[in-house]
Short mmCIF file of C-alpha atoms in Angstrom, two decimals:
data_model
loop_
_atom_site.label_atom_id
_atom_site.label_comp_id
_atom_site.label_asym_id
_atom_site.label_seq_id
_atom_site.Cartn_x
_atom_site.Cartn_y
_atom_site.Cartn_z
CA MET A 1 110.83 158.32 37.73
CA THR A 2 113.75 159.04 40.96
CA ASP A 3 115.57 156.16 42.08
CA PRO A 4 114.20 154.80 45.53
CA PHE A 5 117.10 152.09 46.34
CA PHE A 6 120.20 152.22 48.44
CA LEU A 7 122.90 149.65 45.87
CA SER A 8 126.34 149.43 46.71
CA ASP A 9 129.61 149.82 44.55
CA SER A 10 128.86 146.04 43.19
CA GLY A 11 125.22 147.17 42.70
CA LEU A 12 123.77 145.16 45.43
CA LEU A 13 121.46 146.24 48.05
CA GLU A 14 123.58 146.73 51.33
CA SER A 15 122.65 145.02 54.14
CA TYR A 16 120.62 147.38 56.50
CA ARG A 17 122.22 149.42 59.13
CA ALA A 18 119.53 151.76 61.36
CA PRO A 19 119.35 155.05 61.33
CA LYS A 20 121.06 156.87 64.27
CA TRP A 21 117.96 158.39 65.87
CA LEU A 22 116.42 155.29 66.13
CA PRO A 23 117.89 153.33 68.38
CA GLY A 24 117.17 149.75 69.88
CA GLY A 25 114.86 146.76 68.83
CA ASN A 26 111.60 148.10 70.68
CA ALA A 27 111.70 151.51 68.57
CA GLN A 28 112.37 150.17 65.49
CA THR A 29 110.27 147.84 65.74
CA ILE A 30 107.18 150.46 67.49
CA PHE A 31 107.81 153.40 65.02
CA PRO A 32 106.27 151.95 61.41
CA TYR A 33 102.94 151.91 63.95
CA PHE A 34 102.73 155.34 65.26
CA ILE A 35 104.19 157.39 62.55
CA ASN A 36 102.53 156.79 58.75
CA LEU A 37 104.71 155.54 56.22
CA SER A 38 102.79 153.67 54.09
CA PRO A 39 101.66 153.98 50.46
CA ILE A 40 97.95 153.68 49.76
CA ILE A 41 97.34 151.05 47.49
CA SER A 42 94.22 149.90 45.27
CA TYR A 43 93.26 145.87 46.02
CA ARG A 44 90.83 143.80 44.27
CA ARG A 45 89.30 141.73 46.74
CA GLU A 46 88.35 138.14 45.93
CA ARG A 47 86.51 135.89 48.58
CA TRP A 48 87.88 132.04 48.04
CA GLU A 49 85.11 129.64 49.38
CA MET A 50 86.43 126.78 51.15
CA ASP A 51 85.64 123.25 50.53
CA ASP A 52 84.63 123.60 54.87
CA GLY A 53 81.82 125.84 54.32
CA ASP A 54 84.80 128.49 55.64
CA PHE A 55 85.97 131.21 53.11
CA ILE A 56 89.17 133.27 52.55
CA ASP A 57 89.82 136.80 51.46
CA ILE A 58 92.52 137.44 48.89
CA ASP A 59 92.88 141.09 48.10
CA TRP A 60 94.90 141.23 44.55
CA LEU A 61 97.59 143.88 42.99
CA GLU A 62 97.73 143.83 39.34
CA GLY A 63 100.24 144.00 37.33
CA GLU A 64 101.78 142.73 34.15
CA SER A 65 101.25 139.28 32.74
CA ASP A 66 104.19 138.73 31.80
CA LYS A 67 105.97 139.89 35.73
CA PRO A 68 106.04 137.27 38.54
CA LEU A 69 103.52 137.20 41.71
CA VAL A 70 104.33 137.34 45.07
CA ILE A 71 102.02 135.74 47.85
CA MET A 72 102.49 137.43 50.85
CA LEU A 73 101.25 135.90 54.20
CA HIS A 74 101.19 138.58 57.15
CA GLY A 75 101.41 138.37 60.69
CA LEU A 76 99.79 137.87 63.83
CA GLU A 77 96.55 139.98 63.16
CA GLY A 78 97.71 141.45 60.49
CA SER A 79 96.37 142.06 56.90
CA SER A 80 97.07 143.53 53.78
CA GLN A 81 97.12 147.19 55.25
CA SER A 82 100.17 145.85 57.76
CA HIS A 83 102.54 148.61 56.54
CA TYR A 84 104.83 145.75 55.96
CA ALA A 85 102.60 144.33 53.22
CA LEU A 86 101.53 148.14 51.85
CA SER A 87 105.75 148.53 51.71
CA LEU A 88 105.92 145.79 49.55
CA MET A 89 102.81 146.15 47.08
CA ASN A 90 103.92 149.55 46.38
CA LEU A 91 107.13 148.67 45.37
CA LEU A 92 105.24 146.14 43.49
CA GLN A 93 103.44 148.06 41.46
CA MET A 94 105.97 150.23 40.75
CA LEU A 95 107.42 147.51 39.26
CA ARG A 96 104.44 146.31 37.39
CA TRP A 97 104.42 143.09 39.02
CA ARG A 98 101.41 140.87 40.37
CA GLY A 99 100.59 140.83 44.15
CA ALA A 100 98.60 138.68 46.38
CA VAL A 101 97.81 139.31 50.10
CA VAL A 102 96.22 136.09 51.19
CA HIS A 103 94.16 136.90 55.32
CA PHE A 104 94.14 134.23 57.19
CA ARG A 105 90.48 133.50 58.46
CA GLY A 106 89.14 136.23 60.55
CA CYS A 107 92.16 138.68 59.48
CA SER A 108 90.22 140.46 56.41
CA GLY A 109 87.61 142.14 58.43
CA TYR A 110 85.54 139.87 58.57
CA SER A 111 84.40 137.34 61.40
CA ASN A 112 84.66 133.26 59.40
CA ARG A 113 82.04 131.13 59.58
CA LEU A 114 83.89 127.86 61.48
CA PRO A 115 84.82 127.39 65.35
CA ARG A 116 88.21 127.79 64.73
CA ALA A 117 90.53 130.56 63.94
CA TYR A 118 94.16 130.38 62.41
CA HIS A 119 97.57 130.25 64.09
CA ALA A 120 101.67 129.72 63.44
CA GLY A 121 101.50 126.29 62.69
CA ASP A 122 98.70 126.00 60.46
CA SER A 123 100.55 124.29 57.30
CA MET A 124 97.76 122.71 55.51
CA GLU A 125 95.92 126.39 55.40
CA ILE A 126 99.26 127.42 53.71
CA ASP A 127 99.01 124.17 51.35
CA ARG A 128 95.70 125.15 50.25
CA MET A 129 96.04 128.67 50.11
CA LEU A 130 99.50 128.34 47.53
CA ARG A 131 97.49 125.56 45.67
CA HIS A 132 94.75 127.52 44.79
CA ILE A 133 96.63 130.34 43.84
CA ALA A 134 99.47 128.36 41.72
CA HIS A 135 96.16 126.77 40.08
CA ARG A 136 94.95 130.58 39.36
CA ASN A 137 98.18 131.26 38.24
CA ASP A 138 98.81 127.88 35.55
CA SER A 139 94.96 128.60 34.61
CA HIS A 140 95.59 131.88 33.18
CA GLU A 141 98.55 130.78 31.46
CA TRP A 142 100.94 133.09 32.48
CA ASN A 143 103.71 130.93 32.53
CA THR A 144 105.56 133.05 35.08
CA PRO A 145 107.20 132.61 38.49
CA CYS A 146 105.05 132.58 41.85
CA TYR A 147 106.68 133.81 44.93
CA ALA A 148 106.15 134.00 48.70
CA VAL A 149 106.74 135.93 51.41
CA GLY A 150 105.92 135.42 55.05
CA VAL A 151 106.05 137.55 58.23
CA SER A 152 106.50 136.47 61.43
CA LEU A 153 103.51 134.03 61.92
CA GLY A 154 103.02 133.68 58.60
CA GLY A 155 106.56 133.31 57.87
CA ASN A 156 106.49 130.51 60.56
CA ALA A 157 103.54 128.87 59.21
CA LEU A 158 105.26 129.02 55.60
CA LEU A 159 108.58 127.72 56.46
CA LYS A 160 106.89 124.90 58.26
CA TRP A 161 104.97 123.81 55.34
CA LEU A 162 108.35 123.96 53.02
CA GLY A 163 110.04 122.00 55.60
CA GLU A 164 107.43 119.15 55.23
CA GLN A 165 107.02 119.71 51.64
CA GLY A 166 110.55 119.09 50.86
CA ALA A 167 110.93 119.10 46.78
CA GLN A 168 107.31 119.15 46.19
CA ALA A 169 107.09 123.10 47.27
CA ALA A 170 108.87 123.97 43.80
CA ARG A 171 105.43 122.83 42.58
CA GLN A 172 103.46 125.81 43.58
CA ILE A 173 106.66 128.28 44.35
CA ALA A 174 109.63 129.33 42.81
CA GLY A 175 111.03 131.23 45.58
CA VAL A 176 110.44 131.80 49.58
CA VAL A 177 111.79 135.75 52.20
CA ALA A 178 110.74 134.57 55.48
CA VAL A 179 111.05 137.89 57.89
CA SER A 180 111.14 138.18 61.48
CA VAL A 181 109.66 134.89 61.66
CA PRO A 182 109.61 133.66 65.54
CA LEU A 183 111.20 130.33 64.95
CA ASP A 184 111.05 128.67 68.38
CA LEU A 185 107.36 129.30 69.48
CA ALA A 186 108.21 128.72 73.17
CA ALA A 187 111.03 130.92 73.44
CA ALA A 188 109.22 133.83 71.81
CA GLY A 189 105.96 132.93 73.81
CA LYS A 190 108.76 133.01 76.73
CA VAL A 191 110.22 136.48 76.11
CA LEU A 192 106.87 138.45 75.06
CA ASP A 193 105.25 137.73 78.17
CA SER A 194 107.72 139.51 80.31
CA GLY A 195 109.19 142.83 80.96
CA PHE A 196 108.45 145.28 78.03
CA ASN A 197 107.13 143.34 75.65
CA ARG A 198 104.00 142.95 77.55
CA VAL A 199 103.28 146.32 75.45
CA TYR A 200 103.38 143.80 72.72
CA THR A 201 101.12 141.04 74.33
CA HIS A 202 98.56 143.54 75.19
CA HIS A 203 98.58 145.00 71.70
CA PHE A 204 97.88 141.42 70.34
CA LEU A 205 95.54 140.37 73.05
CA THR A 206 93.16 143.08 72.53
CA THR A 207 91.96 141.70 69.17
CA LEU A 208 92.37 138.18 69.69
CA LYS A 209 90.31 138.66 73.05
CA ARG A 210 87.40 140.06 71.49
CA LYS A 211 87.44 137.88 67.91
CA ALA A 212 87.81 134.83 70.51
CA LEU A 213 84.84 136.17 72.43
CA GLU A 214 82.54 136.80 69.40
CA LYS A 215 83.06 133.31 68.38
CA ASN A 216 81.92 131.78 71.99
CA ARG A 217 78.70 134.33 70.94
CA GLN A 218 78.72 132.30 67.60
CA PHE A 219 79.48 129.17 68.97
CA PRO A 220 77.83 129.10 72.64
CA GLY A 221 79.88 127.14 74.50
CA LEU A 222 82.91 127.23 72.77
CA LEU A 223 85.34 128.61 74.94
CA ASN A 224 85.38 129.74 78.75
CA ALA A 225 84.14 133.20 78.03
CA ARG A 226 85.09 134.39 81.81
CA ALA A 227 88.53 132.96 81.79
CA VAL A 228 89.05 134.29 77.97
CA ALA A 229 88.45 138.06 79.20
CA ALA A 230 90.68 137.90 82.05
CA CYS A 231 93.77 135.93 80.29
CA ARG A 232 96.75 138.36 80.30
CA SER A 233 99.32 136.40 78.25
CA LEU A 234 100.00 134.95 75.32
CA TYR A 235 100.49 131.56 77.17
CA GLU A 236 96.85 131.70 78.55
CA PHE A 237 95.36 132.50 75.62
CA ASP A 238 96.57 129.43 73.32
CA ASN A 239 95.54 127.25 75.80
CA LEU A 240 92.28 128.48 76.42
CA VAL A 241 91.69 129.33 72.66
CA THR A 242 94.48 128.41 69.85
CA ALA A 243 95.24 124.97 71.19
CA PRO A 244 91.45 123.76 72.02
CA LEU A 245 90.69 124.96 68.67
CA HIS A 246 92.62 123.23 66.15
CA GLY A 247 93.29 120.03 68.08
CA PHE A 248 96.31 120.29 70.52
CA ARG A 249 96.05 119.28 73.91
CA ASP A 250 97.70 122.42 75.50
CA THR A 251 99.86 125.50 74.51
CA ASP A 252 103.22 123.86 75.12
CA ASP A 253 102.03 121.05 72.61
CA TYR A 254 100.66 123.71 70.50
CA TRP A 255 104.10 125.60 70.53
CA ARG A 256 106.05 122.61 70.05
CA GLN A 257 104.40 121.29 66.92
CA SER A 258 103.92 124.49 65.47
CA SER A 259 107.65 125.79 65.65
CA SER A 260 109.08 125.86 62.27
CA LYS A 261 112.92 125.59 63.15
CA PRO A 262 112.98 122.17 63.41
CA TRP A 263 111.86 122.31 59.38
CA LEU A 264 114.77 124.17 58.41
CA GLY A 265 117.24 120.92 57.43
CA SER A 266 114.39 119.80 55.08
CA VAL A 267 113.48 123.20 52.69
CA GLN A 268 114.13 122.45 49.00
CA VAL A 269 113.38 125.66 47.91
CA PRO A 270 115.55 129.13 47.17
CA THR A 271 114.64 130.22 50.93
CA LEU A 272 115.62 133.47 52.56
CA LEU A 273 115.56 133.85 56.05
CA ILE A 274 115.46 137.61 57.19
CA ASN A 275 115.64 138.13 61.20
CA ALA A 276 117.12 141.14 62.93
CA ARG A 277 119.17 140.09 66.14
CA ASN A 278 117.63 142.74 67.94
CA ASP A 279 114.16 141.21 67.03
CA PRO A 280 112.32 141.53 70.52
CA PHE A 281 109.75 138.82 69.60
CA LEU A 282 112.78 136.27 69.60
CA PRO A 283 115.84 135.99 71.39
CA GLU A 284 119.21 135.96 69.12
CA SER A 285 120.30 132.91 71.14
CA VAL A 286 117.26 130.72 69.12
CA LEU A 287 118.77 132.06 65.42
CA PRO A 288 119.50 128.77 63.67
CA GLN A 289 123.00 127.51 62.85
CA LYS A 290 123.87 127.20 58.70
CA SER A 291 124.28 123.51 60.21
CA GLU A 292 121.11 123.85 61.36
CA VAL A 293 119.56 124.45 57.80
CA SER A 294 119.70 123.35 54.25
CA SER A 295 121.85 124.35 51.85
CA PHE A 296 118.68 126.01 49.74
CA VAL A 297 117.98 128.48 53.23
CA SER A 298 119.93 131.76 53.03
CA LEU A 299 120.34 133.15 56.20
CA GLU A 300 120.57 136.81 56.84
CA PHE A 301 120.08 138.04 60.24
CA PRO A 302 121.26 141.90 60.65
CA GLN A 303 122.32 143.45 64.27
CA GLN A 304 119.43 146.03 64.26
CA GLY A 305 116.05 146.11 62.50
CA GLY A 306 113.06 145.23 65.23
CA HIS A 307 110.44 143.04 64.06
CA VAL A 308 109.74 143.84 61.04
CA GLY A 309 110.85 147.42 61.54
CA PHE A 310 113.60 148.03 59.41
CA ILE A 311 113.29 151.80 58.39
CA GLN A 312 116.12 153.46 56.90
CA GLY A 313 116.97 157.17 56.07
CA THR A 314 116.32 160.76 57.82
CA PHE A 315 113.56 161.18 60.08
CA PRO A 316 111.21 160.05 59.77
CA GLY A 317 112.87 157.40 57.81
CA LYS A 318 111.28 154.71 54.88
CA LEU A 319 109.98 151.32 55.02
CA ASP A 320 112.08 150.64 51.60
CA TRP A 321 114.94 148.36 52.41
CA LEU A 322 113.06 145.08 53.56
CA PRO A 323 111.18 145.05 50.40
CA GLN A 324 113.91 145.87 48.12
CA ARG A 325 116.10 143.19 49.71
CA ILE A 326 112.52 140.62 49.19
CA ILE A 327 112.37 141.87 45.48
CA GLU A 328 115.92 141.37 44.81
CA PHE A 329 116.29 137.83 46.24
CA PHE A 330 113.45 136.88 43.84
CA SER A 331 114.59 138.77 41.07
CA SER A 332 118.08 136.98 41.17
CA LEU A 333 116.29 133.55 40.97
CA CYS A 334 114.51 134.80 37.59
CA GLY A 335 117.32 136.18 36.11
CA LEU A 336 115.25 140.09 35.95
CA ASP A 337 117.15 142.87 36.92
CA ALA A 338 114.16 144.80 39.11
CA LEU A 339 115.82 147.18 40.72
CA PRO A 340 117.25 149.98 38.96
CA GLY A 341 120.44 150.74 39.31
#
């Protein structure tokens, strides 16, 4: 097997550097969606029937029973087919590690059953998911570490859960990597509803509004369908849909209560936070300082990378750097030399 890894003389993966042919945060964010760089992964799907009458779909990647398990929580309107999920699962497959992509409600290709969806601060949902998978891991007596990766919205919910749980989180997971996280939801919402970033907002709203209107047909009168169909910003959508469906007063209340940044000082599980400074979804000015996070949190803020972009190499590039960095971090925690030198 050829060596796909870019190692420095010290044997560690070098900090991310964007290719010269792909300048700027927007290009680095969008390019992976226009050029198919992702491998094909064969998952085994499991449907978890929940106590509240709903379900969650988990896509499993099989591996060797004595290797670690990596759980991925996807971003807004993401899935196990998102480019970042496929690139990570591809590397896990090469290493014979086990993987699981947990779909938030309504994101697996099937509408969920209840008059609710998912949101950026749903740490109770994260707790259910991780406890379920950790129990499965223990019941099989695999006795191998369980790690979690949260991307964008999934990363925000995961970090919030970590802070709330404190030392108790270590009962479910041994380490975390959070990528391109909208740590301050109000700041992220403001930039996404302005200028060129409205392109991203339009992209998200296309499926969010469709799902909300389907939910309203499932539960007539649940939402103001006309207002939902007409909304043009994430602020409006969260005011009309996310907040009322999940018990928040309004968008401002939802964003304030759900932001993960205030919880970073309470994290007590080894955690790596990777956010590019040119991420169009979050202003660089709100990235946390070392004084704002616990000693368990490592901050890695490369100058380039966009929002979950991190493409490397000559045109059309590869999506190798991010999964390599994730596995390097987890390998350092469990004492494995996972990346071939």
